[in-house]
Amino acid sequence: MMRAAIAVGLLAAAFAVPAPALAEHHDEVDARNEAFAALPYWPGYWVSEDQAGTTITGLAPAATASSGSSFSVNIMSLRGDNAPWNEEGQRRRADVRARAGGRKATGWGYPMMMNSATPLRYLITPEETIIINFYNEARYIYTDGRPMPAEEDMWPTTYGTSIGRWEGDTLVIETVMVEDPSAFFHGSPPFSEEARYVERIRLDGDRLINEVTVTDPVTLTGPWTVTIAHVRDPGFDRQIILPWDNDRTGNEDGLNTIELAPVE
């Protein structure tokens, strides 16, 4: 009987919440629902257009359609082949190429995860947008109005620090404090930790357009802009490699192969 009385008392207390408090709660819920409704929705798995349909062999149909070789067409424009490299940038690129032979990757990192054959997903909320790929690499872009942290409160990381904002249906992202990308993935451009990246991502029909502008006083003579189009594509299904210690990708005559045992 006592338990029943307590239960009734608790239930009565729950319904005794002041009307103004309930109204305020509903207002907050309504405001959040409106904020969600105003945001773009980019469902699906997205890969850069030139790499759509890439299989486990590493061959992209767009690159091999006419030549049969994936190396005759630049399908990863973010590598920086056409960037305005200064003397230091050219020196770094030569050093990266010299060390690339036989080197295994530990991931894509930023910015190359935005230009790879590994599908991306966009999880959009009013406070942040999360971009994640099949290898569980993730970028967190805060869109809650916070400013970029003070320089003394940041340090270089593989994906940098990103702050974003919405300009209509365009997501504008500013990213700083990125470690030399080539230190993480040998196919990345060797920008310095002083590089600043600005992306403008928008949906155009069935394509996501990402305009990337990079400024780096250490390696570039001026701003460099490249535009990447993404399309929905399931990509290739393969075991998630984390932490890349089960990599079975080999190489024979310039083509990727699948080995029977992990490759050291």
Short mmCIF file of C-alpha atoms in Angstrom, two decimals:
data_model
loop_
_atom_site.label_atom_id
_atom_site.label_comp_id
_atom_site.label_asym_id
_atom_site.label_seq_id
_atom_site.Cartn_x
_atom_site.Cartn_y
_atom_site.Cartn_z
CA MET A 1 0.00 0.00 0.00
CA MET A 2 2.85 2.32 0.88
CA ARG A 3 4.52 1.64 -2.51
CA ALA A 4 1.28 2.42 -4.30
CA ALA A 5 0.97 5.70 -2.42
CA ILE A 6 4.55 6.64 -3.30
CA ALA A 7 3.96 5.83 -6.97
CA VAL A 8 0.83 7.95 -7.03
CA GLY A 9 2.71 10.78 -5.35
CA LEU A 10 5.54 10.65 -7.88
CA LEU A 11 3.08 10.60 -10.76
CA ALA A 12 1.28 13.59 -9.34
CA ALA A 13 4.57 15.42 -8.94
CA ALA A 14 5.44 14.72 -12.55
CA PHE A 15 2.20 16.29 -13.72
CA ALA A 16 2.71 19.21 -11.36
CA VAL A 17 5.47 20.74 -13.54
CA PRO A 18 4.64 24.42 -13.89
CA ALA A 19 2.99 25.35 -17.17
CA PRO A 20 5.66 27.99 -18.03
CA ALA A 21 8.40 25.34 -17.76
CA LEU A 22 6.51 23.01 -20.11
CA ALA A 23 5.93 25.83 -22.56
CA GLU A 24 9.62 26.75 -22.49
CA HIS A 25 10.58 23.11 -23.15
CA HIS A 26 8.20 22.88 -26.10
CA ASP A 27 9.59 26.14 -27.48
CA GLU A 28 13.11 24.69 -27.33
CA VAL A 29 11.99 21.52 -29.09
CA ASP A 30 10.16 23.51 -31.76
CA ALA A 31 13.20 25.73 -32.33
CA ARG A 32 15.48 22.71 -32.72
CA ASN A 33 13.05 21.02 -35.10
CA GLU A 34 12.97 24.18 -37.19
CA ALA A 35 16.78 24.34 -37.19
CA PHE A 36 16.97 20.73 -38.42
CA ALA A 37 14.32 21.33 -41.07
CA ALA A 38 16.30 24.26 -42.48
CA LEU A 39 19.45 22.18 -43.01
CA PRO A 40 20.38 20.36 -46.22
CA TYR A 41 20.15 16.57 -46.26
CA TRP A 42 22.91 14.69 -48.11
CA PRO A 43 22.17 10.98 -47.62
CA GLY A 44 24.12 8.18 -49.25
CA TYR A 45 27.76 7.26 -49.79
CA TRP A 46 29.79 9.79 -51.74
CA VAL A 47 33.03 9.33 -53.69
CA SER A 48 34.90 11.76 -55.90
CA GLU A 49 33.41 11.55 -59.37
CA ASP A 50 36.62 10.49 -61.13
CA GLN A 51 36.92 7.52 -58.77
CA ALA A 52 33.33 6.29 -58.87
CA GLY A 53 33.18 2.56 -59.50
CA THR A 54 36.72 1.87 -58.31
CA THR A 55 37.16 -1.78 -57.36
CA ILE A 56 39.54 -3.51 -54.97
CA THR A 57 42.12 -3.52 -57.78
CA GLY A 58 42.50 0.22 -57.32
CA LEU A 59 41.57 0.87 -60.96
CA ALA A 60 39.11 3.71 -61.55
CA PRO A 61 36.89 3.27 -64.66
CA ALA A 62 37.15 6.99 -65.49
CA ALA A 63 40.93 6.73 -65.64
CA THR A 64 41.18 3.47 -67.57
CA ALA A 65 38.40 3.93 -70.13
CA SER A 66 40.75 4.94 -72.93
CA SER A 67 44.25 4.05 -71.78
CA GLY A 68 43.92 0.98 -69.58
CA SER A 69 46.20 2.52 -66.96
CA SER A 70 45.03 4.26 -63.81
CA PHE A 71 48.21 6.33 -63.75
CA SER A 72 47.71 8.15 -67.06
CA VAL A 73 44.89 10.34 -65.74
CA ASN A 74 45.00 12.44 -62.58
CA ILE A 75 42.03 11.17 -60.57
CA MET A 76 43.23 12.70 -57.29
CA SER A 77 43.49 16.41 -58.02
CA LEU A 78 44.10 17.22 -54.34
CA ARG A 79 47.55 15.65 -54.65
CA GLY A 80 48.62 19.05 -55.87
CA ASP A 81 50.19 18.22 -59.24
CA ASN A 82 49.03 21.61 -60.54
CA ALA A 83 49.52 23.62 -57.35
CA PRO A 84 51.76 26.73 -57.45
CA TRP A 85 54.62 25.22 -55.47
CA ASN A 86 57.47 27.46 -54.41
CA GLU A 87 61.04 26.22 -54.00
CA GLU A 88 60.37 24.74 -50.56
CA GLY A 89 57.21 23.03 -51.82
CA GLN A 90 59.06 21.51 -54.76
CA ARG A 91 61.80 20.27 -52.45
CA ARG A 92 59.24 18.63 -50.19
CA ARG A 93 57.46 16.97 -53.13
CA ALA A 94 60.72 15.53 -54.41
CA ASP A 95 61.49 14.20 -50.93
CA VAL A 96 58.04 12.58 -50.65
CA ARG A 97 58.44 10.87 -54.03
CA ALA A 98 61.88 9.59 -53.08
CA ARG A 99 60.52 8.00 -49.90
CA ALA A 100 57.23 6.69 -51.33
CA GLY A 101 58.48 3.41 -52.80
CA GLY A 102 57.16 0.47 -50.81
CA ARG A 103 55.72 2.70 -48.10
CA LYS A 104 52.43 1.50 -46.61
CA ALA A 105 49.58 3.85 -45.84
CA THR A 106 48.15 4.32 -42.37
CA GLY A 107 45.00 6.03 -43.64
CA TRP A 108 43.97 8.86 -45.94
CA GLY A 109 44.04 11.76 -43.51
CA TYR A 110 43.06 15.28 -44.49
CA PRO A 111 42.75 16.55 -47.17
CA MET A 112 43.05 13.32 -49.20
CA MET A 113 40.07 11.59 -47.58
CA MET A 114 37.99 14.18 -49.47
CA ASN A 115 39.40 12.97 -52.82
CA SER A 116 39.65 9.20 -52.45
CA ALA A 117 37.72 6.16 -53.64
CA THR A 118 36.67 5.47 -50.05
CA PRO A 119 33.00 6.53 -49.67
CA LEU A 120 32.08 9.43 -47.38
CA ARG A 121 28.93 10.04 -45.35
CA TYR A 122 27.67 13.41 -44.09
CA LEU A 123 25.88 13.54 -40.74
CA ILE A 124 24.41 17.03 -40.41
CA THR A 125 22.99 18.62 -37.24
CA PRO A 126 22.53 22.27 -36.27
CA GLU A 127 25.59 22.13 -34.01
CA GLU A 128 28.04 20.21 -36.19
CA THR A 129 28.58 18.22 -39.35
CA ILE A 130 30.50 14.96 -39.16
CA ILE A 131 32.18 13.59 -42.29
CA ILE A 132 33.15 9.93 -41.92
CA ASN A 133 34.53 7.39 -44.37
CA PHE A 134 34.51 3.58 -44.54
CA TYR A 135 37.80 3.44 -42.65
CA ASN A 136 36.30 5.22 -39.65
CA GLU A 137 38.26 8.38 -40.34
CA ALA A 138 36.15 11.31 -39.15
CA ARG A 139 36.13 15.08 -39.39
CA TYR A 140 34.14 17.17 -36.92
CA ILE A 141 33.04 20.54 -38.27
CA TYR A 142 31.44 22.73 -35.61
CA THR A 143 28.64 24.97 -36.89
CA ASP A 144 27.29 26.22 -33.56
CA GLY A 145 28.75 29.71 -33.98
CA ARG A 146 31.93 29.17 -31.98
CA PRO A 147 35.04 30.98 -33.25
CA MET A 148 38.26 29.29 -34.28
CA PRO A 149 40.26 28.52 -31.10
CA ALA A 150 43.22 30.72 -30.28
CA GLU A 151 46.45 29.54 -31.88
CA GLU A 152 47.98 28.74 -28.50
CA ASP A 153 45.05 26.40 -27.78
CA MET A 154 45.62 24.25 -30.88
CA TRP A 155 48.28 21.86 -32.13
CA PRO A 156 48.75 20.10 -35.48
CA THR A 157 46.76 16.89 -36.00
CA THR A 158 46.02 14.56 -38.91
CA TYR A 159 42.60 16.15 -39.57
CA GLY A 160 43.20 19.63 -38.21
CA THR A 161 40.70 21.88 -36.43
CA SER A 162 37.59 22.79 -38.42
CA ILE A 163 34.97 25.49 -37.90
CA GLY A 164 32.03 25.77 -40.29
CA ARG A 165 29.01 27.85 -41.13
CA TRP A 166 26.07 27.63 -43.49
CA GLU A 167 25.65 30.17 -46.25
CA GLY A 168 22.26 29.14 -47.53
CA ASP A 169 22.68 25.53 -48.71
CA THR A 170 26.48 25.80 -48.87
CA LEU A 171 28.63 24.44 -46.05
CA VAL A 172 31.71 26.63 -45.64
CA ILE A 173 34.54 24.98 -43.70
CA GLU A 174 37.77 26.55 -42.50
CA THR A 175 40.45 24.08 -41.39
CA VAL A 176 43.80 24.88 -39.81
CA MET A 177 46.56 23.13 -37.87
CA VAL A 178 46.84 20.12 -40.18
CA GLU A 179 50.03 18.10 -39.87
CA ASP A 180 52.02 17.70 -43.08
CA PRO A 181 49.49 15.47 -44.93
CA SER A 182 52.26 13.47 -46.63
CA ALA A 183 53.49 12.29 -43.23
CA PHE A 184 50.26 10.30 -42.84
CA PHE A 185 49.56 9.29 -46.46
CA HIS A 186 52.39 9.23 -48.97
CA GLY A 187 50.14 10.36 -51.83
CA SER A 188 49.18 13.60 -50.08
CA PRO A 189 50.56 17.07 -50.83
CA PRO A 190 53.35 18.11 -48.42
CA PHE A 191 51.73 21.30 -47.16
CA SER A 192 53.09 22.84 -43.97
CA GLU A 193 51.33 23.17 -40.64
CA GLU A 194 50.72 26.83 -41.50
CA ALA A 195 48.40 25.89 -44.37
CA ARG A 196 44.81 27.11 -44.24
CA TYR A 197 42.06 25.21 -46.05
CA VAL A 198 38.67 26.68 -47.00
CA GLU A 199 36.01 24.37 -48.44
CA ARG A 200 32.67 25.32 -49.95
CA ILE A 201 30.43 22.25 -50.27
CA ARG A 202 27.00 22.35 -51.92
CA LEU A 203 24.59 19.99 -53.63
CA ASP A 204 24.18 20.56 -57.37
CA GLY A 205 21.61 18.15 -58.73
CA ASP A 206 22.91 14.68 -57.87
CA ARG A 207 26.49 15.85 -57.29
CA LEU A 208 28.21 17.33 -54.26
CA ILE A 209 30.58 20.08 -55.34
CA ASN A 210 33.52 20.85 -53.05
CA GLU A 211 35.61 23.91 -53.91
CA VAL A 212 38.83 23.74 -51.90
CA THR A 213 41.19 26.71 -51.56
CA VAL A 214 44.56 26.22 -49.88
CA THR A 215 46.92 28.98 -48.79
CA ASP A 216 50.32 28.09 -47.38
CA PRO A 217 53.09 30.69 -47.07
CA VAL A 218 55.66 27.93 -46.58
CA THR A 219 55.09 25.80 -49.70
CA LEU A 220 52.92 27.81 -52.15
CA THR A 221 53.48 31.02 -54.10
CA GLY A 222 49.81 31.92 -53.73
CA PRO A 223 46.30 30.51 -53.10
CA TRP A 224 45.49 27.26 -54.88
CA THR A 225 41.88 26.30 -55.68
CA VAL A 226 40.66 22.93 -56.90
CA THR A 227 37.07 21.75 -57.38
CA ILE A 228 36.06 18.17 -56.67
CA ALA A 229 32.70 16.68 -57.62
CA HIS A 230 31.30 13.79 -55.59
CA VAL A 231 28.61 11.33 -56.66
CA ARG A 232 26.72 8.64 -54.79
CA ASP A 233 28.46 5.32 -55.20
CA PRO A 234 28.71 2.25 -52.96
CA GLY A 235 32.43 2.12 -53.67
CA PHE A 236 34.06 -1.23 -53.03
CA ASP A 237 33.25 -3.42 -50.05
CA ARG A 238 36.31 -4.43 -48.08
CA GLN A 239 37.17 -5.18 -44.48
CA ILE A 240 37.70 -2.04 -42.47
CA ILE A 241 41.43 -1.83 -41.75
CA LEU A 242 41.91 -0.49 -38.28
CA PRO A 243 44.62 0.28 -37.35
CA TRP A 244 45.72 -0.73 -40.84
CA ASP A 245 47.53 -3.82 -39.53
CA ASN A 246 45.59 -6.18 -41.82
CA ASP A 247 46.52 -4.46 -45.07
CA ARG A 248 46.61 -7.08 -47.83
CA THR A 249 47.22 -4.68 -50.68
CA GLY A 250 50.18 -5.67 -52.82
CA ASN A 251 51.55 -4.24 -56.05
CA GLU A 252 52.53 -5.91 -59.29
CA ASP A 253 53.47 -4.01 -62.44
CA GLY A 254 51.84 -0.86 -61.11
CA LEU A 255 48.52 -2.54 -60.27
CA ASN A 256 47.12 -3.35 -56.84
CA THR A 257 46.84 -7.00 -55.87
CA ILE A 258 45.28 -8.83 -52.92
CA GLU A 259 47.82 -10.86 -50.97
CA LEU A 260 47.11 -14.00 -48.93
CA ALA A 261 48.71 -12.53 -45.81
CA PRO A 262 49.02 -9.01 -44.39
CA VAL A 263 51.71 -6.96 -46.12
CA GLU A 264 54.45 -5.60 -43.89
#
